[in-house]
Amino acid sequence: MSEPPILREETFDLVIAGTGAAGMAAALRAKLNGAEVALLEKAETVGGTTAISGGVVWAPGNAHAKAAGVEEDLDALLGYMQRSSQGRGDEALHRVYASELPRVIQFVEDALGFAFEPLLDYPDYQPELPGGRAGGRSLDNPLYDTTRLGEDRPLLRRNLVNGGAPITIGEAMRWRVFSNPFGLPYKEVAARAKAGIVHGGAALVGRFLEALLAQGLRPRTRHAAERLVVEDGRVVGLVASTPEGRVLFRATKGVVLACGGFEWNASLRARFLPIELTHPLSPPHNTGDALRMAQSVRADLTCMNEAWWTPAVVVPGETIDGAPLHRGEFSVRCLPHAIIVNARGRRFTNEARNYNDMTKPFFDQDSSRHEPRNVPAFLVVDQQYMERYVLVTAVKGRPLPDYVLEGATLRELAEKAGIDAAGLEAEVARWNAYCKTGVDPDFERGTSAFDRFYGDPTAPVHPNFGSIEKGPFYAVPIHPGAMGTKGGPRVDAHARVISIEGEPIEGLYAAGNAQGSIFGAGYPGAGATIGQALLFGTLAAEHATR
Ligand SMILES: Cc1cc2nc3c(=O)[nH]c(=O)nc-3n(C[C@H](O)[C@H](O)[C@H](O)COP(=O)(O)OP(=O)(O)OC[C@H]3O[C@@H](n4cnc5c(N)ncnc54)[C@H](O)[C@@H]3O)c2cc1C
């Protein structure tokens, strides 16, 4: 089949595909090194998953934590990274993460003219493992005023889930927003949103965008990288589809693949992931283009069966760039009076554990029926829950949204949801017994500092425990989702893509979720994905433009 014609050629030093944390960091570093850069983005807005994220960065040994007295022991940190990667991380690159990321954070802060805030009480995701910490490694973004972008404001992707309530993670912790949602100073926060203030990942991307525009580098939206161009064994550019037609972007110093994972590509998902990942949380443009391009030049691959797993809920009708919006479920499941059950009415996971680990039991198979044992699954809460907290978008005193199932009794709820009623009644009785002691012998809920972090410290017995006994009862379907996939080309300490022969492929770099993750099956702490993206994006630009 002949390829559509190429409209024209343009030549740059570095050509970068993708405008999330990885692409933005690469672009800014290269630009400040004096390089001519083309920054291509497939979507109509910039920021990708990064812009709708919490924006937290896991950066052990960062200067802010050090100043606050947090000491890191390198061996303990490396041991933790490998253990939390379940032995499948890249130890050499963990070392690079530990030694180089603090410097990269400093670069980002200096170049963007702001300071991250240390989250001294935000636990690692497995803080009880050797080398884990109960706080001090994650960094938070201060709020950002998008009016600084002037006419370019519409370029910045918006957070559709909580962009209307711009607060920092530090504020959320101080105001105990997770367990005290009605304590949020709504008027003040709504006024911020109205004034154009954004938080989290959107704040980080907004700052990058402002800095790039000030450097004269305008990301080219609706430019989708399609295929690499190779001459004499070296990657010398890529062809992108653009609103005008297909353009060849030549790159004298390199191409950086920063265009995310393959979570929106059904065929790749089916071939590589252990379950059908039905609910990706990212915008729908991450369709594995980086993976396909890397494969075309014989890249070695890693982590192909892994993702940054997160359970998801759906509010019918919500969309993101024309695709269904899948909301990450971070807090309901950790609170008292809330459990997750499968269609047999049985709990199957520690609901309050970090999202990457607690989602994995969704993969369990019923070996007799060859079906997933824990899909479908439901969040189940009672009226005590509804009186204290928020259930996705359901708030006491307002009409119950249609997607929230309600039953006067557990049996009625089970029948509406298609859950085995006797199973649910028995499981809830069992759970209620555990709530008397705050001990969960089945799944050890509440045994980690991380579990308790999203719980309710005012709960009488334990932050993660509260009975389910007061009707009406409510259920919301909950699905196995992911923030993005982890599989992709293996990279070295300069973010160079490694070939199946084990050598760097000249002129080709990968960063962020476009690269094969260095963290194997694990998720060491809040912000490890953006940490990886900022680090390898910066390293790629440094190497290419050195
Ligand atoms: C609700 C939520 C909260 C999260 N919170 C955090 C957090 O606090 N900390 C953390 O570390 N992680 C968090 N994550 C995960 C994190 O956002 C992502 O893992 C990370 O942002 C990925 O960065 P990236 O640059 O690799 O990819 P992305 O940010 O996804 O950027 C990739 C970009 O490439 C573009 N693209 C795709 N194909 C092409 C192509 N062919 N050509 C050109 N462009 C292309 C996409 O449109 C996209 O803009 C969260 C995710 C979600 C959904």
Coordinates of C-alpha atoms in Angstrom, one line a residue, residues 84-509:
S84 CA 8.3 -2.4 45.6
S85 CA 8.9 -3.2 41.9
Q86 CA 8.4 -6.8 43.0
G87 CA 11.9 -7.7 41.9
R88 CA 11.2 -6.7 38.3
G89 CA 12.5 -3.1 38.2
D90 CA 15.6 -2.0 36.5
E91 CA 18.2 -1.7 39.3
A92 CA 20.7 0.3 37.2
L93 CA 18.0 2.9 36.3
H94 CA 16.8 3.0 39.9
R95 CA 20.2 4.2 40.7
V96 CA 19.9 6.9 38.1
Y97 CA 16.5 7.9 39.5
A98 CA 17.9 8.2 43.0
S99 CA 21.0 10.2 41.9
E100 CA 19.7 12.3 39.1
L101 CA 16.1 13.2 39.9
P102 CA 16.9 15.7 42.7
R103 CA 19.1 17.6 40.2
V104 CA 16.3 17.5 37.6
I105 CA 13.8 18.8 40.1
Q106 CA 16.1 21.7 40.8
F107 CA 16.4 22.3 37.0
V108 CA 12.6 22.3 36.6
E109 CA 12.2 24.7 39.5
D110 CA 14.9 27.1 38.3
A111 CA 13.7 27.0 34.7
L112 CA 10.0 27.5 35.6
G113 CA 10.6 29.9 38.5
F114 CA 8.6 28.2 41.2
A115 CA 9.2 25.8 44.1
F116 CA 7.6 22.4 44.7
E117 CA 6.2 21.9 48.2
P118 CA 7.4 18.8 50.1
L119 CA 4.7 16.4 51.3
L120 CA 6.3 15.4 54.5
D121 CA 3.3 13.3 55.7
Y122 CA 2.4 11.6 52.4
P123 CA 3.4 8.0 52.7
D124 CA 5.2 5.9 50.1
Y125 CA 2.8 3.3 48.6
Q126 CA 4.3 0.4 50.5
P127 CA 5.8 2.3 53.5
E128 CA 6.3 -0.7 55.7
L129 CA 8.6 -2.5 53.2
P130 CA 12.3 -2.1 54.1
G131 CA 13.5 1.3 53.0
G132 CA 9.9 2.6 52.7
R133 CA 9.0 5.9 54.3
A134 CA 5.8 7.3 55.9
G135 CA 6.5 10.7 54.2
G136 CA 9.0 13.1 52.8
R137 CA 9.6 11.8 49.3
S138 CA 6.7 13.2 47.3
L139 CA 6.4 16.8 46.0
D140 CA 3.3 18.9 45.5
N141 CA 2.6 21.6 42.9
P142 CA 1.6 25.1 44.1
L143 CA -1.5 26.5 42.3
Y144 CA -1.0 28.2 38.9
D145 CA -2.7 31.2 37.5
T146 CA -3.6 30.4 33.9
T147 CA -4.2 34.1 33.0
R148 CA -0.4 34.2 32.7
L149 CA -0.8 32.3 29.5
G150 CA -2.9 35.2 28.0
E151 CA -4.5 34.2 24.7
D152 CA -2.8 30.8 24.8
R153 CA -4.9 29.7 27.8
P154 CA -7.1 27.5 25.7
L155 CA -4.0 25.4 24.7
L156 CA -3.8 24.0 28.2
R157 CA -5.7 20.8 28.9
R158 CA -8.3 21.1 31.7
N159 CA -8.9 18.6 34.5
L160 CA -12.6 17.7 34.0
V161 CA -13.0 15.8 37.3
N162 CA -11.8 18.3 39.9
G163 CA -10.6 21.3 37.9
G164 CA -13.5 23.2 39.4
A165 CA -12.0 22.8 42.9
P166 CA -8.3 23.9 42.5
I167 CA -6.6 22.9 45.8
T168 CA -3.1 21.7 46.4
I169 CA -2.5 18.2 47.9
G170 CA -1.1 20.0 51.0
E171 CA -4.4 21.9 51.4
A172 CA -6.3 18.7 50.9
M173 CA -4.3 17.1 53.7
R174 CA -4.7 20.1 56.0
W175 CA -8.4 20.4 55.3
R176 CA -8.8 16.6 55.5
V177 CA -10.8 16.8 52.3
F178 CA -10.8 13.0 51.7
S179 CA -12.7 12.3 54.9
N180 CA -14.3 15.7 55.5
P181 CA -15.5 16.7 52.0
F182 CA -18.0 19.2 53.5
G183 CA -15.1 21.0 55.2
L184 CA -13.8 22.4 52.0
P185 CA -14.0 26.2 51.8
Y186 CA -16.2 25.8 48.7
K187 CA -16.7 29.5 48.0
E188 CA -13.0 30.4 48.2
V189 CA -12.1 27.4 46.0
A190 CA -14.9 28.1 43.4
A191 CA -13.6 31.7 43.2
R192 CA -10.1 30.4 42.5
A193 CA -11.4 28.3 39.6
K194 CA -13.4 31.3 38.2
A195 CA -10.2 33.4 38.3
G196 CA -8.4 30.8 36.2
I197 CA -6.4 29.1 38.9
V198 CA -5.5 25.5 38.3
H199 CA -3.8 22.8 40.5
G200 CA -1.9 19.6 40.3
G201 CA -0.7 18.4 36.9
A202 CA -2.4 21.3 35.1
A203 CA -0.4 23.7 37.2
L204 CA 2.8 21.9 36.3
V205 CA 2.0 21.8 32.6
G206 CA 0.8 25.4 32.7
R207 CA 4.2 26.5 34.0
F208 CA 6.0 24.5 31.4
L209 CA 3.8 25.9 28.6
E210 CA 4.4 29.4 29.8
A211 CA 8.2 28.9 29.9
L212 CA 8.2 27.3 26.4
L213 CA 6.1 30.0 24.9
A214 CA 8.5 32.6 26.5
Q215 CA 11.3 30.8 24.7
G216 CA 9.5 31.0 21.4
L217 CA 8.6 27.3 21.3
R218 CA 5.0 26.8 20.5
P219 CA 3.8 23.2 20.8
R220 CA 2.1 22.1 17.5
T221 CA -1.2 20.6 18.4
R222 CA -3.1 18.1 16.1
H223 CA 0.3 16.8 15.0
A224 CA 0.5 13.1 15.4
A225 CA 3.8 11.3 15.0
E226 CA 3.3 8.4 12.7
R227 CA 6.5 6.7 11.7
L228 CA 10.2 7.1 12.2
V229 CA 12.6 8.0 9.4
V230 CA 15.9 6.0 9.4
E231 CA 19.0 6.8 7.3
D232 CA 22.2 4.8 7.6
G233 CA 21.0 3.1 10.7
R234 CA 20.2 6.3 12.5
V235 CA 16.8 7.8 13.4
V236 CA 16.9 11.1 11.6
G237 CA 13.3 12.3 12.0
L238 CA 9.7 11.3 11.9
V239 CA 6.7 11.8 9.7
A240 CA 3.6 13.3 11.4
S241 CA 0.1 13.8 10.3
T242 CA -0.9 17.4 10.6
P243 CA -4.0 19.4 9.8
E244 CA -2.4 20.4 6.5
G245 CA -1.1 16.9 5.5
R246 CA 1.9 14.7 6.3
V247 CA 5.1 16.5 7.2
L248 CA 8.6 15.1 7.6
F249 CA 10.2 16.6 10.7
R250 CA 14.0 16.0 10.3
A251 CA 15.9 15.8 13.6
T252 CA 19.7 16.3 13.4
K253 CA 20.2 15.4 17.1
G254 CA 17.4 13.0 17.9
V255 CA 13.8 12.1 18.2
V256 CA 12.2 11.8 21.7
L257 CA 9.2 9.5 22.0
A258 CA 7.1 11.1 24.8
C259 CA 3.7 10.1 23.6
G260 CA 2.4 8.0 26.4
G261 CA 1.5 4.3 26.6
F262 CA -0.9 2.1 24.7
E263 CA -3.9 2.1 27.1
W264 CA -6.3 3.3 24.5
N265 CA -5.3 0.6 21.9
A266 CA -7.7 -2.3 22.3
S267 CA -5.5 -4.7 20.2
L268 CA -2.3 -3.9 22.1
R269 CA -4.1 -4.2 25.4
A270 CA -5.5 -7.5 24.6
R271 CA -2.2 -8.9 23.4
F272 CA 0.0 -7.6 26.3
L273 CA -2.0 -7.0 29.5
P274 CA -3.1 -9.7 31.9
I275 CA -6.7 -8.5 31.9
E276 CA -8.9 -6.5 29.6
L277 CA -8.2 -3.0 30.7
T278 CA -11.6 -1.6 30.1
H279 CA -11.2 1.7 31.8
P280 CA -8.1 3.8 31.0
L281 CA -8.0 7.1 32.9
S282 CA -5.9 9.1 30.5
P283 CA -7.2 11.2 27.5
P284 CA -7.8 8.8 24.6
H285 CA -4.8 9.7 22.4
N286 CA -2.3 7.4 24.0
T287 CA -2.8 4.6 21.5
G288 CA 0.7 3.0 21.5
D289 CA 2.2 5.1 18.7
A290 CA 5.6 5.3 20.5
L291 CA 5.6 1.5 21.0
R292 CA 4.8 0.9 17.3
M293 CA 7.5 3.3 16.2
A294 CA 10.1 1.8 18.6
Q295 CA 9.3 -1.7 17.3
S296 CA 9.8 -0.5 13.8
V297 CA 13.5 0.0 14.6
R298 CA 14.0 -3.2 16.5
A299 CA 13.7 -1.7 20.0
D300 CA 13.9 -4.1 22.9
L301 CA 10.8 -4.0 25.1
T302 CA 10.1 -4.3 28.8
C303 CA 7.2 -4.2 31.3
M304 CA 4.7 -5.0 28.5
N305 CA 2.3 -6.7 30.9
E306 CA 2.1 -3.9 33.4
A307 CA 0.2 -0.6 33.9
W308 CA -0.2 2.0 36.6
W309 CA -3.3 0.2 37.8
T310 CA -6.1 2.2 39.3
P311 CA -9.8 1.4 39.9
A312 CA -12.2 3.5 37.9
V313 CA -15.8 4.7 38.2
V314 CA -18.0 6.1 35.5
V315 CA -20.5 8.9 35.7
P316 CA -22.6 8.2 32.6
G317 CA -22.4 11.0 30.0
E318 CA -19.0 12.4 31.0
T319 CA -16.5 12.4 28.2
I320 CA -12.9 13.4 27.5
D321 CA -12.0 14.4 23.9
G322 CA -15.0 12.4 22.7
A323 CA -14.2 9.2 24.6
P324 CA -15.9 8.1 27.9
L325 CA -14.3 9.7 30.9
H326 CA -13.1 7.2 33.5
R327 CA -12.6 8.7 36.9
G328 CA -9.9 7.2 39.2
E329 CA -11.3 6.1 42.5
F330 CA -8.9 7.1 45.2
S331 CA -10.8 7.7 48.4
V332 CA -14.3 6.2 48.8
R333 CA -12.9 2.7 49.1
C334 CA -10.6 3.7 52.0
L335 CA -13.3 5.3 54.1
P336 CA -15.4 3.7 56.9
H337 CA -18.7 2.2 55.9
A338 CA -17.4 1.3 52.4
I339 CA -16.3 -2.0 50.9
I340 CA -15.8 -3.5 47.4
V341 CA -17.4 -6.8 46.5
N342 CA -17.6 -9.0 43.4
A343 CA -20.8 -10.4 41.9
R344 CA -20.8 -13.2 44.6
G345 CA -21.0 -10.5 47.2
R346 CA -17.4 -11.3 48.4
R347 CA -14.7 -8.8 49.2
F348 CA -11.5 -9.7 47.2
T349 CA -8.9 -7.0 48.0
N350 CA -7.7 -4.6 50.6
E351 CA -9.8 -1.7 49.4
A352 CA -7.6 0.9 51.1
R353 CA -4.3 -0.2 49.8
N354 CA -2.5 1.9 47.2
Y355 CA -4.4 1.8 43.9
N356 CA -1.7 -0.1 41.9
D357 CA -1.7 -3.0 44.3
M358 CA -5.4 -3.1 45.3
T359 CA -6.5 -3.3 41.6
K360 CA -4.5 -6.4 40.8
P361 CA -7.0 -8.9 42.4
F362 CA -9.4 -7.8 39.7
F363 CA -7.2 -10.0 37.4
D364 CA -8.0 -13.2 39.4
Q365 CA -9.6 -15.8 37.2
D366 CA -12.3 -18.3 37.9
S367 CA -10.6 -21.4 36.6
S368 CA -13.8 -23.4 36.1
R369 CA -15.6 -20.8 34.1
H370 CA -12.6 -19.0 32.5
E371 CA -14.0 -15.7 33.6
P372 CA -12.6 -12.9 35.7
R373 CA -13.7 -13.7 39.3
N374 CA -13.8 -10.1 40.4
V375 CA -15.3 -8.3 37.4
P376 CA -17.9 -6.9 37.7
A377 CA -17.3 -5.4 41.1
F378 CA -19.2 -2.8 43.2
L379 CA -18.4 -0.2 45.8
V380 CA -21.0 -0.8 48.6
V381 CA -21.8 1.8 51.3
D382 CA -24.6 2.5 53.7
Q383 CA -26.5 5.5 54.9
Q384 CA -23.9 6.2 57.6
Y385 CA -21.4 6.7 54.8
M386 CA -23.7 9.0 52.9
E387 CA -24.2 11.2 55.9
R388 CA -20.5 11.8 56.3
Y389 CA -18.9 11.6 52.9
V390 CA -19.4 11.9 49.2
L391 CA -20.0 8.8 46.9
V392 CA -18.4 9.9 43.6
T393 CA -20.9 12.7 42.7
A394 CA -23.7 11.6 45.1
V395 CA -24.1 14.0 47.9
K396 CA -26.6 13.9 50.8
G397 CA -29.5 16.2 50.4
R398 CA -29.4 16.1 46.6
P399 CA -31.3 13.7 44.2
L400 CA -29.4 10.5 43.9
P401 CA -27.7 10.2 40.4
D402 CA -29.1 7.3 38.3
Y403 CA -25.8 5.4 38.2
V404 CA -25.9 5.0 42.0
L405 CA -28.0 1.9 42.9
E406 CA -30.1 2.1 46.1
G407 CA -31.8 -0.6 48.2
A408 CA -33.8 -0.3 51.4
T409 CA -32.1 -3.6 52.4
L410 CA -28.9 -5.3 51.4
R411 CA -31.0 -7.9 49.6
E412 CA -32.8 -5.3 47.6
L413 CA -29.6 -3.6 46.6
A414 CA -28.0 -6.9 45.7
E415 CA -30.9 -7.8 43.4
K416 CA -30.8 -4.4 41.7
A417 CA -27.0 -4.7 41.1
G418 CA -26.9 -8.4 40.1
I419 CA -24.9 -9.4 43.2
D420 CA -25.6 -12.7 45.0
A421 CA -27.8 -11.5 47.9
A422 CA -27.0 -14.2 50.4
G423 CA -23.3 -13.7 49.6
L424 CA -23.5 -10.0 50.2
E425 CA -25.4 -10.4 53.4
A426 CA -22.9 -12.9 54.8
E427 CA -19.9 -10.7 53.7
V428 CA -21.3 -7.6 55.3
A429 CA -22.0 -9.4 58.5
R430 CA -18.4 -10.6 58.5
W431 CA -17.1 -7.0 57.7
N432 CA -19.3 -5.6 60.5
A433 CA -17.7 -8.0 63.0
Y434 CA -14.2 -6.8 61.8
C435 CA -15.3 -3.2 62.4
K436 CA -15.6 -3.9 66.2
T437 CA -11.9 -4.5 66.4
G438 CA -10.5 -2.6 63.4
V439 CA -8.7 -5.8 62.3
D440 CA -9.3 -7.4 58.8
P441 CA -7.9 -10.9 58.9
D442 CA -8.9 -11.4 55.2
F443 CA -7.1 -8.6 53.5
E444 CA -5.2 -6.6 56.2
R445 CA -7.1 -3.4 55.5
G446 CA -5.8 -0.6 57.6
T447 CA -2.4 -2.2 58.4
S448 CA -0.4 0.3 56.3
A449 CA 0.2 4.0 56.9
F450 CA -0.9 4.4 53.3
D451 CA -4.3 2.8 54.0
R452 CA -4.9 5.1 56.9
F453 CA -3.8 8.2 55.0
Y454 CA -7.0 8.1 53.0
G455 CA -9.2 7.0 55.9
D456 CA -11.1 9.0 58.4
P457 CA -9.0 9.8 61.5
T458 CA -12.1 10.7 63.4
A459 CA -13.6 7.2 63.0
P460 CA -14.1 5.7 66.5
V461 CA -12.4 2.3 66.0
H462 CA -10.0 2.8 63.1
P463 CA -9.7 5.2 60.1
N464 CA -10.6 2.5 57.6
F465 CA -13.3 0.7 59.5
G466 CA -17.0 1.4 59.9
S467 CA -20.0 -1.0 59.8
I468 CA -22.4 -1.3 56.9
E469 CA -25.7 -1.6 58.7
K470 CA -27.9 1.4 58.3
G471 CA -30.2 1.5 55.3
P472 CA -30.7 2.5 52.7
F473 CA -27.7 0.9 51.1
Y474 CA -25.9 2.0 47.9
A475 CA -23.7 0.5 45.2
V476 CA -21.6 1.9 42.4
P477 CA -19.9 -0.3 39.8
I478 CA -16.1 -0.1 40.0
H479 CA -13.8 -1.3 37.2
P480 CA -10.2 -2.2 36.7
G481 CA -8.5 0.8 35.2
A482 CA -5.1 2.3 34.8
M483 CA -3.6 5.8 34.6
G484 CA -1.5 4.5 31.7
T485 CA 0.4 1.5 30.6
K486 CA 4.1 0.8 31.6
G487 CA 5.3 -1.2 28.6
G488 CA 7.6 0.2 26.0
P489 CA 11.1 0.4 24.7
R490 CA 13.9 -0.3 27.2
V491 CA 16.1 2.7 27.7
D492 CA 19.5 3.4 29.2
A493 CA 20.7 6.0 31.6
H494 CA 20.5 8.7 28.9
A495 CA 17.0 7.7 27.8
R496 CA 18.4 6.2 24.6
V497 CA 16.2 3.4 23.2
I498 CA 18.0 0.0 23.3
S499 CA 17.8 -2.3 20.4
I500 CA 17.1 -6.1 20.6
E501 CA 20.9 -6.5 20.0
G502 CA 21.4 -4.5 23.3
E503 CA 22.9 -1.4 21.7
P504 CA 21.5 2.2 21.8
I505 CA 19.6 3.0 18.6
E506 CA 21.3 6.1 17.3
G507 CA 19.0 9.2 17.4
L508 CA 16.1 7.6 19.3
Y509 CA 15.0 8.4 22.9

